[in-house]
CSV table of C-alpha atoms and ligand atoms in Angstrom, one decimal:
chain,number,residue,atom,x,y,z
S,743,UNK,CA,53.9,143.7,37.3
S,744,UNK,CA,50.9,141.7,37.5
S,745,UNK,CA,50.3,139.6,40.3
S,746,UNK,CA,47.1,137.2,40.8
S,747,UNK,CA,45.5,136.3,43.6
S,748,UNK,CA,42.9,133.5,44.9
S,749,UNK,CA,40.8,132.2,47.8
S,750,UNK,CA,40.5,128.5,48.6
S,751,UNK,CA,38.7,127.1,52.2
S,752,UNK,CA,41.4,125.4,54.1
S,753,UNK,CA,39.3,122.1,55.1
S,754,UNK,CA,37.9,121.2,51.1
S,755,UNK,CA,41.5,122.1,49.8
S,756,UNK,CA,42.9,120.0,52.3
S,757,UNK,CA,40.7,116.7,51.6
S,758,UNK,CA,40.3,117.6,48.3
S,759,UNK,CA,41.1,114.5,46.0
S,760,UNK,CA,42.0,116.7,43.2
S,761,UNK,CA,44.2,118.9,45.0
S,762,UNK,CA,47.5,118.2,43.1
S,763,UNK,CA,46.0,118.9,39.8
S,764,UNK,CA,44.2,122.5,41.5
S,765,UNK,CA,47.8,123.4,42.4
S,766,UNK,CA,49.0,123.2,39.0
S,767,UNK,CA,46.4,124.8,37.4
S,768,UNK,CA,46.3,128.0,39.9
S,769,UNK,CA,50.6,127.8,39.0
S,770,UNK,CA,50.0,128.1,35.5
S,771,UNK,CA,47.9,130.7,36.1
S,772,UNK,CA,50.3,133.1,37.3
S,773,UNK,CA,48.6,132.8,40.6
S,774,UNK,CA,51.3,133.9,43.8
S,775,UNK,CA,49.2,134.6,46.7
S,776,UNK,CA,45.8,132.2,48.0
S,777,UNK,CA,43.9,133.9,50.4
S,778,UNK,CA,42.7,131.3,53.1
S,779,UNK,CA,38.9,131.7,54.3
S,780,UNK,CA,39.6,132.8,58.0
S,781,UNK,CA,37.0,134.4,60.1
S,782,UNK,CA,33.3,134.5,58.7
S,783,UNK,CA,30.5,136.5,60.6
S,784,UNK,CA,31.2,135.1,63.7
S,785,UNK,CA,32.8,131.7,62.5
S,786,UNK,CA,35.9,130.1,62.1
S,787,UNK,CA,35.7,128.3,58.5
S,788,UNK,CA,38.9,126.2,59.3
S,789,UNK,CA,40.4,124.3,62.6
S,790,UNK,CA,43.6,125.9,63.9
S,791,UNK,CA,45.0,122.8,62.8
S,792,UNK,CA,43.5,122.8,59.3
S,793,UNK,CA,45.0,126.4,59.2
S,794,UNK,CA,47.9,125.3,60.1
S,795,UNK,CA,48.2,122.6,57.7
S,796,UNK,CA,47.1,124.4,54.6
S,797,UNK,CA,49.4,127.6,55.0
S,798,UNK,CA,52.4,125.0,54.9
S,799,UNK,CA,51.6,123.5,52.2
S,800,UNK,CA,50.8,126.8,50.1
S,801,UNK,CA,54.0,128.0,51.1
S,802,UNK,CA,55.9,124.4,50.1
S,803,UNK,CA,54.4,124.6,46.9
S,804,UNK,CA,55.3,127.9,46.5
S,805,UNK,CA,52.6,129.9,47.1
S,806,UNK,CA,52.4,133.1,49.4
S,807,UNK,CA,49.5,132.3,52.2
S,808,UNK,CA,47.3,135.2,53.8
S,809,UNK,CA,43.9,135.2,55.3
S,810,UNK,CA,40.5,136.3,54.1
S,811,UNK,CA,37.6,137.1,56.6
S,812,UNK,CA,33.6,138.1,56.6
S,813,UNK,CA,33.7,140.3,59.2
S,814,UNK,CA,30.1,141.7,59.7
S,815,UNK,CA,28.2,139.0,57.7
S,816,UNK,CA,26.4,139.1,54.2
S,817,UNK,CA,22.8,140.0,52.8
S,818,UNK,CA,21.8,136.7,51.5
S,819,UNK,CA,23.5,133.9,50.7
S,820,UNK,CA,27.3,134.8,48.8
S,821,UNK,CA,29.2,132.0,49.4
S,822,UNK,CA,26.7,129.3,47.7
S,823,UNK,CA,23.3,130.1,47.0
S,824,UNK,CA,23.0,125.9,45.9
S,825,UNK,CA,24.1,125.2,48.9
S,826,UNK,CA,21.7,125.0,52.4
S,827,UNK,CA,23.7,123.6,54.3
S,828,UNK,CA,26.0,126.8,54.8
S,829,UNK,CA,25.3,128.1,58.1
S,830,UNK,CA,24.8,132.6,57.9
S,831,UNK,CA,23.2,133.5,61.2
S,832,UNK,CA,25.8,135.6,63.0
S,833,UNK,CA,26.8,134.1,66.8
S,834,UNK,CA,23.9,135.0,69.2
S,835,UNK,CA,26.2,137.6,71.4
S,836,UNK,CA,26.0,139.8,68.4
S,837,UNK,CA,23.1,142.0,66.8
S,838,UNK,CA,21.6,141.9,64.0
S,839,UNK,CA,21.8,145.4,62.2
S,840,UNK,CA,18.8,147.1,61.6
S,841,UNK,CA,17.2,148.7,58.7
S,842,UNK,CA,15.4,152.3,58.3
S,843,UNK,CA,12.0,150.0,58.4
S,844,UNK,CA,12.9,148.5,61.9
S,845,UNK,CA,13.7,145.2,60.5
S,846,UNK,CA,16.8,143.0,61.0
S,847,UNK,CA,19.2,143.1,57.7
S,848,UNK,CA,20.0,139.2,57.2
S,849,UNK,CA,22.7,137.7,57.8
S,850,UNK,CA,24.7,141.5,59.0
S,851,UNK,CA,25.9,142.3,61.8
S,852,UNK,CA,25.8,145.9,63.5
S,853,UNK,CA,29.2,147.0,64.6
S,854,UNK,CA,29.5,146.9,67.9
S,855,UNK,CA,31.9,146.1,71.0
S,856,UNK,CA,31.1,142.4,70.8
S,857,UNK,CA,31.7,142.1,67.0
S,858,UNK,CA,34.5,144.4,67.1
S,859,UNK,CA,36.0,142.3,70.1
S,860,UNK,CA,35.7,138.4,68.4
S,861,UNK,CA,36.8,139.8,65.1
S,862,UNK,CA,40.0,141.4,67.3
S,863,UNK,CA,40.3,138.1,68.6
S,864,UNK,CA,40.4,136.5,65.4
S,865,UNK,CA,43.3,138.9,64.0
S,866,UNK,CA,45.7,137.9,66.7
S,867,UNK,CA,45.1,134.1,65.7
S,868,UNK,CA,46.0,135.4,62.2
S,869,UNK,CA,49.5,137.2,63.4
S,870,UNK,CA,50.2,133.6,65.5
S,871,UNK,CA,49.3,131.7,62.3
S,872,UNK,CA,52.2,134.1,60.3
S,873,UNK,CA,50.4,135.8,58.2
S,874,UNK,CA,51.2,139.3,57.3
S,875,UNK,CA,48.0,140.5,55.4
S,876,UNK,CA,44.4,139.9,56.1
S,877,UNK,CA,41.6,141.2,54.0
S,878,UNK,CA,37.6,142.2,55.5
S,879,UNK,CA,35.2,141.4,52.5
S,880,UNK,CA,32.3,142.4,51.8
S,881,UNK,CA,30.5,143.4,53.8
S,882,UNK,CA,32.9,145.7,56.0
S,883,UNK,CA,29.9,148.3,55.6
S,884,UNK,CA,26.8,149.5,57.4
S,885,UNK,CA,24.5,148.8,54.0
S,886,UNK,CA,23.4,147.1,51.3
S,887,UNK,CA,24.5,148.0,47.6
S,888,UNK,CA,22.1,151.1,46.5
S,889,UNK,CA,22.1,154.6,46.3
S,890,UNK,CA,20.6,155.5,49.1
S,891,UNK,CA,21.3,156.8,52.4
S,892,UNK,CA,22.2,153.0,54.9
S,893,UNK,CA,23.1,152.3,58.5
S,894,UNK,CA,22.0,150.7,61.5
S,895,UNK,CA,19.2,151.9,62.7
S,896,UNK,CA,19.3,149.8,66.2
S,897,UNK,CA,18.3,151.2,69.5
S,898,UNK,CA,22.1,151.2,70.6
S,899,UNK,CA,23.2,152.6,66.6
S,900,UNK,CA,20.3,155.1,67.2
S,901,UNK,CA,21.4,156.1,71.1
S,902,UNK,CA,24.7,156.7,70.3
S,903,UNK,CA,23.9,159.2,67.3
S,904,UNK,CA,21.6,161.5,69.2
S,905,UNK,CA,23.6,161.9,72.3
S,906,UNK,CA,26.9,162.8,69.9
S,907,UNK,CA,25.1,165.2,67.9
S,908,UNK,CA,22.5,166.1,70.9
S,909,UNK,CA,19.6,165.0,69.2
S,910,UNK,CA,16.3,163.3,70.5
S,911,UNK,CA,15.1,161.5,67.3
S,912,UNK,CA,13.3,157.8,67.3
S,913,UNK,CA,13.9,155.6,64.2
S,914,UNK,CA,10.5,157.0,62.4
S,915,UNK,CA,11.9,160.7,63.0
S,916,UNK,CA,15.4,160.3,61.8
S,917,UNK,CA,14.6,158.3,58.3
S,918,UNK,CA,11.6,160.7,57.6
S,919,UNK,CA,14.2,163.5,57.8
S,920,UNK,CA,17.2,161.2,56.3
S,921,UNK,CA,14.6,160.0,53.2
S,922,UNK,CA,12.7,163.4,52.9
S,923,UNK,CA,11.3,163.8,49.5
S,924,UNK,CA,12.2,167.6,48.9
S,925,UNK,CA,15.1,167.7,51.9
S,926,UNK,CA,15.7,171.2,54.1
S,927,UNK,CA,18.9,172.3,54.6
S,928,UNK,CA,18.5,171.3,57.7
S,929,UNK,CA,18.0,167.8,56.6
S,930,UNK,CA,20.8,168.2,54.6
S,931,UNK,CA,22.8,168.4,57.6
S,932,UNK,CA,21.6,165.9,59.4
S,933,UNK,CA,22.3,163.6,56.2
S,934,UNK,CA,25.7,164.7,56.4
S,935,UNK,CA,25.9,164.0,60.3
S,936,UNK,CA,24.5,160.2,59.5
S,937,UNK,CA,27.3,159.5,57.1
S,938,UNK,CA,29.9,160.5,59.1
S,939,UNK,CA,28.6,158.6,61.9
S,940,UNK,CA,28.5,155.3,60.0
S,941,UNK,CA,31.5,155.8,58.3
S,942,UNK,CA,33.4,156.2,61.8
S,943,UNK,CA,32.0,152.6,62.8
S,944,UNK,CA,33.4,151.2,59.9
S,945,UNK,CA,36.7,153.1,60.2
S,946,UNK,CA,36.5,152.5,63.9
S,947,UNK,CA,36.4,148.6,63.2
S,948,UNK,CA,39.5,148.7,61.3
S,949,UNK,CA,41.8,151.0,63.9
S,950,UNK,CA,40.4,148.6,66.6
S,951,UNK,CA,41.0,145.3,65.1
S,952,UNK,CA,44.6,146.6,63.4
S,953,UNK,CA,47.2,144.0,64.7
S,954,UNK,CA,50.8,144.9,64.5
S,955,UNK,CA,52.5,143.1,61.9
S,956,UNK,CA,49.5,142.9,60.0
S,957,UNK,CA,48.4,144.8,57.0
S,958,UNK,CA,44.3,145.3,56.9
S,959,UNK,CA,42.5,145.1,53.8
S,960,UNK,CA,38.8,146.4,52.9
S,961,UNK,CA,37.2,145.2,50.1
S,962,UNK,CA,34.5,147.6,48.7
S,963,UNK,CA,31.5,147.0,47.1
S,964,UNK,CA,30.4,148.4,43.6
S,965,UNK,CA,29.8,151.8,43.8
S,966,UNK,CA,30.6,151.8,48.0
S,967,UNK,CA,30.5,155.1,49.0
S,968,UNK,CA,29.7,157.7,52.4
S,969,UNK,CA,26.3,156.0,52.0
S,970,UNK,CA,27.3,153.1,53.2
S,971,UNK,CA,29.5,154.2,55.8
S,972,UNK,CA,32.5,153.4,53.6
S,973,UNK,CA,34.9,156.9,53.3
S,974,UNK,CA,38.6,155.7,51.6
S,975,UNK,CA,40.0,159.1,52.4
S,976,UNK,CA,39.3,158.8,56.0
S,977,UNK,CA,40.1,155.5,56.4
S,978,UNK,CA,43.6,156.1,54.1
S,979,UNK,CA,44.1,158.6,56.9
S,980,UNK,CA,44.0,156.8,59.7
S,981,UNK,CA,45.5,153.5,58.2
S,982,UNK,CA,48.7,154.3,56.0
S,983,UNK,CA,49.1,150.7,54.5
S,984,UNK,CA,45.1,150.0,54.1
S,985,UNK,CA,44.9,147.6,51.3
S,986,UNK,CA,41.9,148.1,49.3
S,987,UNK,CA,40.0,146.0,46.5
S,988,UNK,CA,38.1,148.1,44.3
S,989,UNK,CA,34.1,147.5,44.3
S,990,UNK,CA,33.2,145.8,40.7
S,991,UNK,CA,29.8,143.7,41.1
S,992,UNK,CA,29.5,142.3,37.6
S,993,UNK,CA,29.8,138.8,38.7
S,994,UNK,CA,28.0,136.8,35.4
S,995,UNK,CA,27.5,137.5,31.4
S,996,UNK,CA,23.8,138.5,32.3
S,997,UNK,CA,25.2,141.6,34.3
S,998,UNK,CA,28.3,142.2,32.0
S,999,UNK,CA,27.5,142.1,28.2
S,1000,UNK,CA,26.2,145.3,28.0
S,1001,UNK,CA,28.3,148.3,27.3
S,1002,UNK,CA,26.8,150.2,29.9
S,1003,UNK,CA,27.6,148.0,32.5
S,1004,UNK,CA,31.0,148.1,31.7
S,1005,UNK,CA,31.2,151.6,31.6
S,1006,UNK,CA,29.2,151.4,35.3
S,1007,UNK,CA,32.5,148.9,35.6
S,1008,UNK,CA,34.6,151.0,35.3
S,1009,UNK,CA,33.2,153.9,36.8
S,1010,UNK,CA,33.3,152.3,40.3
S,1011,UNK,CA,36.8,151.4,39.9
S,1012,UNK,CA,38.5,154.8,39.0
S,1013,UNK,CA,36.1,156.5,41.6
S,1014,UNK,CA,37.4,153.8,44.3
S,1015,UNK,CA,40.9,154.1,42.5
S,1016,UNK,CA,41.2,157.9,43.0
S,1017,UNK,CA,39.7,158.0,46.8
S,1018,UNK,CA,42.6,155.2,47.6
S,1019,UNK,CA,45.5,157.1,45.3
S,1020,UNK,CA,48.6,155.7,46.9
S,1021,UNK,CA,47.2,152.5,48.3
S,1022,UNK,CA,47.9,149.0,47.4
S,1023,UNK,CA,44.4,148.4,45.2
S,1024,UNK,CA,43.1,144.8,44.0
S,1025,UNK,CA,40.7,144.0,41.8
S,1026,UNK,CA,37.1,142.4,42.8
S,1027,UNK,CA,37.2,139.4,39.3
S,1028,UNK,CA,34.8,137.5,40.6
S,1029,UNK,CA,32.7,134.7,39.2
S,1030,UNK,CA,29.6,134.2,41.0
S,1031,UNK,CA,27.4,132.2,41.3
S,1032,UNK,CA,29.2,129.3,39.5
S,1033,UNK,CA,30.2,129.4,35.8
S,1034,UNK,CA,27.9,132.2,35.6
S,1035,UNK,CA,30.6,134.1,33.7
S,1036,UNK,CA,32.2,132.8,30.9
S,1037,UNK,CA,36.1,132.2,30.6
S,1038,UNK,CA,35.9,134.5,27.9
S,1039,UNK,CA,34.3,137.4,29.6
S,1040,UNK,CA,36.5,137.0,32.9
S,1041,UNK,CA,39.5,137.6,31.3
S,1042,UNK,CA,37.7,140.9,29.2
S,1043,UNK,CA,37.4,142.1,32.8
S,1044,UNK,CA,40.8,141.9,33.8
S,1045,UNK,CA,41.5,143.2,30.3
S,1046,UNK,CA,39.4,146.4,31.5
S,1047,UNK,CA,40.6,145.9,34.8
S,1048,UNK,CA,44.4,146.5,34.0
S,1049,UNK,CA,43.5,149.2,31.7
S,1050,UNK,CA,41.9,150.9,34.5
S,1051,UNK,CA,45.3,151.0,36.3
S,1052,UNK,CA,45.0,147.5,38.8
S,1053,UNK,CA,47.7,145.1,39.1
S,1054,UNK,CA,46.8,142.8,41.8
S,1055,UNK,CA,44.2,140.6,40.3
S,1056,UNK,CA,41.9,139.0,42.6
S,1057,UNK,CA,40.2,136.0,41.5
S,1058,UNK,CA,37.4,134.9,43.4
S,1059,UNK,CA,34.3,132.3,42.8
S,1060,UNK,CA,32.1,131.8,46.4
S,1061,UNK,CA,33.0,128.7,47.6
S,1062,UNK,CA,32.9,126.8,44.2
S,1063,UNK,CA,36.6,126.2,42.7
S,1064,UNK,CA,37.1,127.6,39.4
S,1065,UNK,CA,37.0,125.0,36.8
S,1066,UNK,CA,39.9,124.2,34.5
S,1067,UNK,CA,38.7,126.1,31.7
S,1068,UNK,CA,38.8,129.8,33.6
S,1069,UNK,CA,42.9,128.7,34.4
S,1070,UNK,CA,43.6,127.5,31.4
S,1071,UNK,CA,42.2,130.8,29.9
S,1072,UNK,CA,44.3,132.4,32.6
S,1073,UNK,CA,47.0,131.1,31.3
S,1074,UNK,CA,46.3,131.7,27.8
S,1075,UNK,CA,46.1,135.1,28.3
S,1076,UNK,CA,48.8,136.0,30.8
S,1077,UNK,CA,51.0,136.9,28.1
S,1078,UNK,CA,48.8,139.3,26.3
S,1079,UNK,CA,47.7,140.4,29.9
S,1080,UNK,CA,51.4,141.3,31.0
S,1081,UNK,CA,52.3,143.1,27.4
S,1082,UNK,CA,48.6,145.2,28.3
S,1083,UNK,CA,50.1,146.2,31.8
S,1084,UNK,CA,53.3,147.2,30.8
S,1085,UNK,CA,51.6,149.2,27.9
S,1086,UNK,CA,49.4,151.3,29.9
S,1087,UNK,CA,52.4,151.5,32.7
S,1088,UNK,CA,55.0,153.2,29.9
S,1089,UNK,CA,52.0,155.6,29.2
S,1090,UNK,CA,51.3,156.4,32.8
U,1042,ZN,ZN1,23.3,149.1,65.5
């Protein structure tokens, strides 16, 4: 069965002149579940109140209401880029994480006691608000989208590493070893140590801010892998019910007409699919930034998206509301969308 799934920001949707006709359109869409914007780098996007408020009215019109946080921040600016007015620093107490060059990766946050602590903080004002699932977006990682080797090359980030493995690099004698050109096996190993350290803070983070009563959710970024301290199996391991949203990136027609893109598509998701096997998956159908993908090509990505085995469709758009055209194709489609489910789920 398919089931669809949006975010909306408690405060707009609650002063939001159009709000009644939003709430029709997201019905017709098929949509059951609105993720409210909860915990953002360091930030509460909402009031208590305005939480409050907006999760009772979901669930009087209907809807099933559940929270969505930015745990460790963003590179650049996701929610808006039109908009400057959106504050991204993370809160002062916290540290910037820092790249293999020494710099300070804006706006992302190392993890670290103090994030890991307010972002615990913030869970337990989820499980008094009710709700039962909360999902980390992007970016629960410890680098940007690449290929390459990431992490957080901070003082602390760099302390830490060499008294685990009893080592005695600085940040210029890791990342020459990490980056070499023709690597030893030696530097093999030391690759290998790296990844698993990253990918502990990341699984760390989500055993340490697991609430009881509430289900965790990471959502991975195209092609997320070891490199970026992201490891599904280890994480599946340590949390049973982990929900996970595949990584897709392909946010606008510019990045999505080509055929190789969506074979790049849909190579990210089966790879994420497989590393989760038995965990309640989502899909990343994101439009971003707005309009920037057609109606037309949305719903071709959920076309790929459910033939690639997802079910839980996760609309998302920044902080711009989709505009009535993307629900009414929604809603167009949703029969031909269901029939394409229950297809592929009779050939399973
Ligand atoms: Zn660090």
């Amino acid at each position: 069965m398919l089931r669809f799934n949006y975010s909306i920001r408690a405060h707009e949707f609650l002063n939001d002149p159009e709000r009644a006709q939003k709430l029709r359109w997201m019905k017709e869409a098929h949509v059951s579940t609105l993720w409210i914007d909860g915990y953002f780098f360091g930030h509460y996007d909402s009031t208590w109140e305005e939480m409050v408020q907006v999760k009772q009215l979901l669930e009087t019109e209907g809807f099933e209401a559940q929270v969505v946080s930015v745990p460790v921040g963003h590179p650049g600016n996701s929610l808006d880029p039109n908009d400057e007015s959106l504050d991204l620093k993370i809160p002062d107490h916290w540290s910037y994480r820092i790249d293999r060059y020494g710099k300070p990766v804006h706006y992302c946050a190392c993890i670290n006691d103090a994030m890991i602590r307010d972002n615990r903080e913030a869970m337990l004002r989820w499980k008094e608000l009710g709700v039962t699932r909360v999902f980390f977006d992007d970016d629960l990682r410890m680098g940007n989208w690449g290929h390459e080797i990431t992490g957080c090359f901070c003082d602390s980030c760099l302390a830490a590493f060499n008294e685990k493995y009893r080592h005695h690099f600085d940040r210029v004698q890791l990342t020459a070893r990490l980056f070499a050109a023709s690597p030893s096996e030696e530097d093999h190993r030391l690759q290998e140590e790296w990844q698993e350290d990253i990918c502990q803070k990341v699984k760390r983070f989500l055993v340490e801010t697991k609430v009881d009563g509430i289900q965790s959710g990471i959502m991975v970024m195209h092609d997320g892998c070891r490199y970026h301290g992201i490891d599904l199996p280890l994480l599946r391991q340590e949390i049973p019910d982990l929900l996970v949203r595949v990584g897709e990136s392909h946010f606008c027609d510019k990045d999505f007409d080509a055929s190789s893109e969506k074979l790049s598509l849909l190579q990210s998701i089966t790879a994420h699919s497989k590393l989760a096997k038995g965990l309640e998956l989502y899909s990343e159908s994101t439009v971003f930034p707005a309009n920037s993908l057609t109606p037309e090509n949305l719903i071709h990505k959920i076309e790929l998206e459910i033939a690639a085995g997802l079910r839980n469709i996760f609309l998302m758009s920044g902080t711009w509301f989709l505009s009535e055209p993307y629900w009414k194709a929604v809603k167009e489609s949703y029969p031909l969308l269901s029939y394409l489910a229950e297809i592929c789920d009779k050939q399973a």
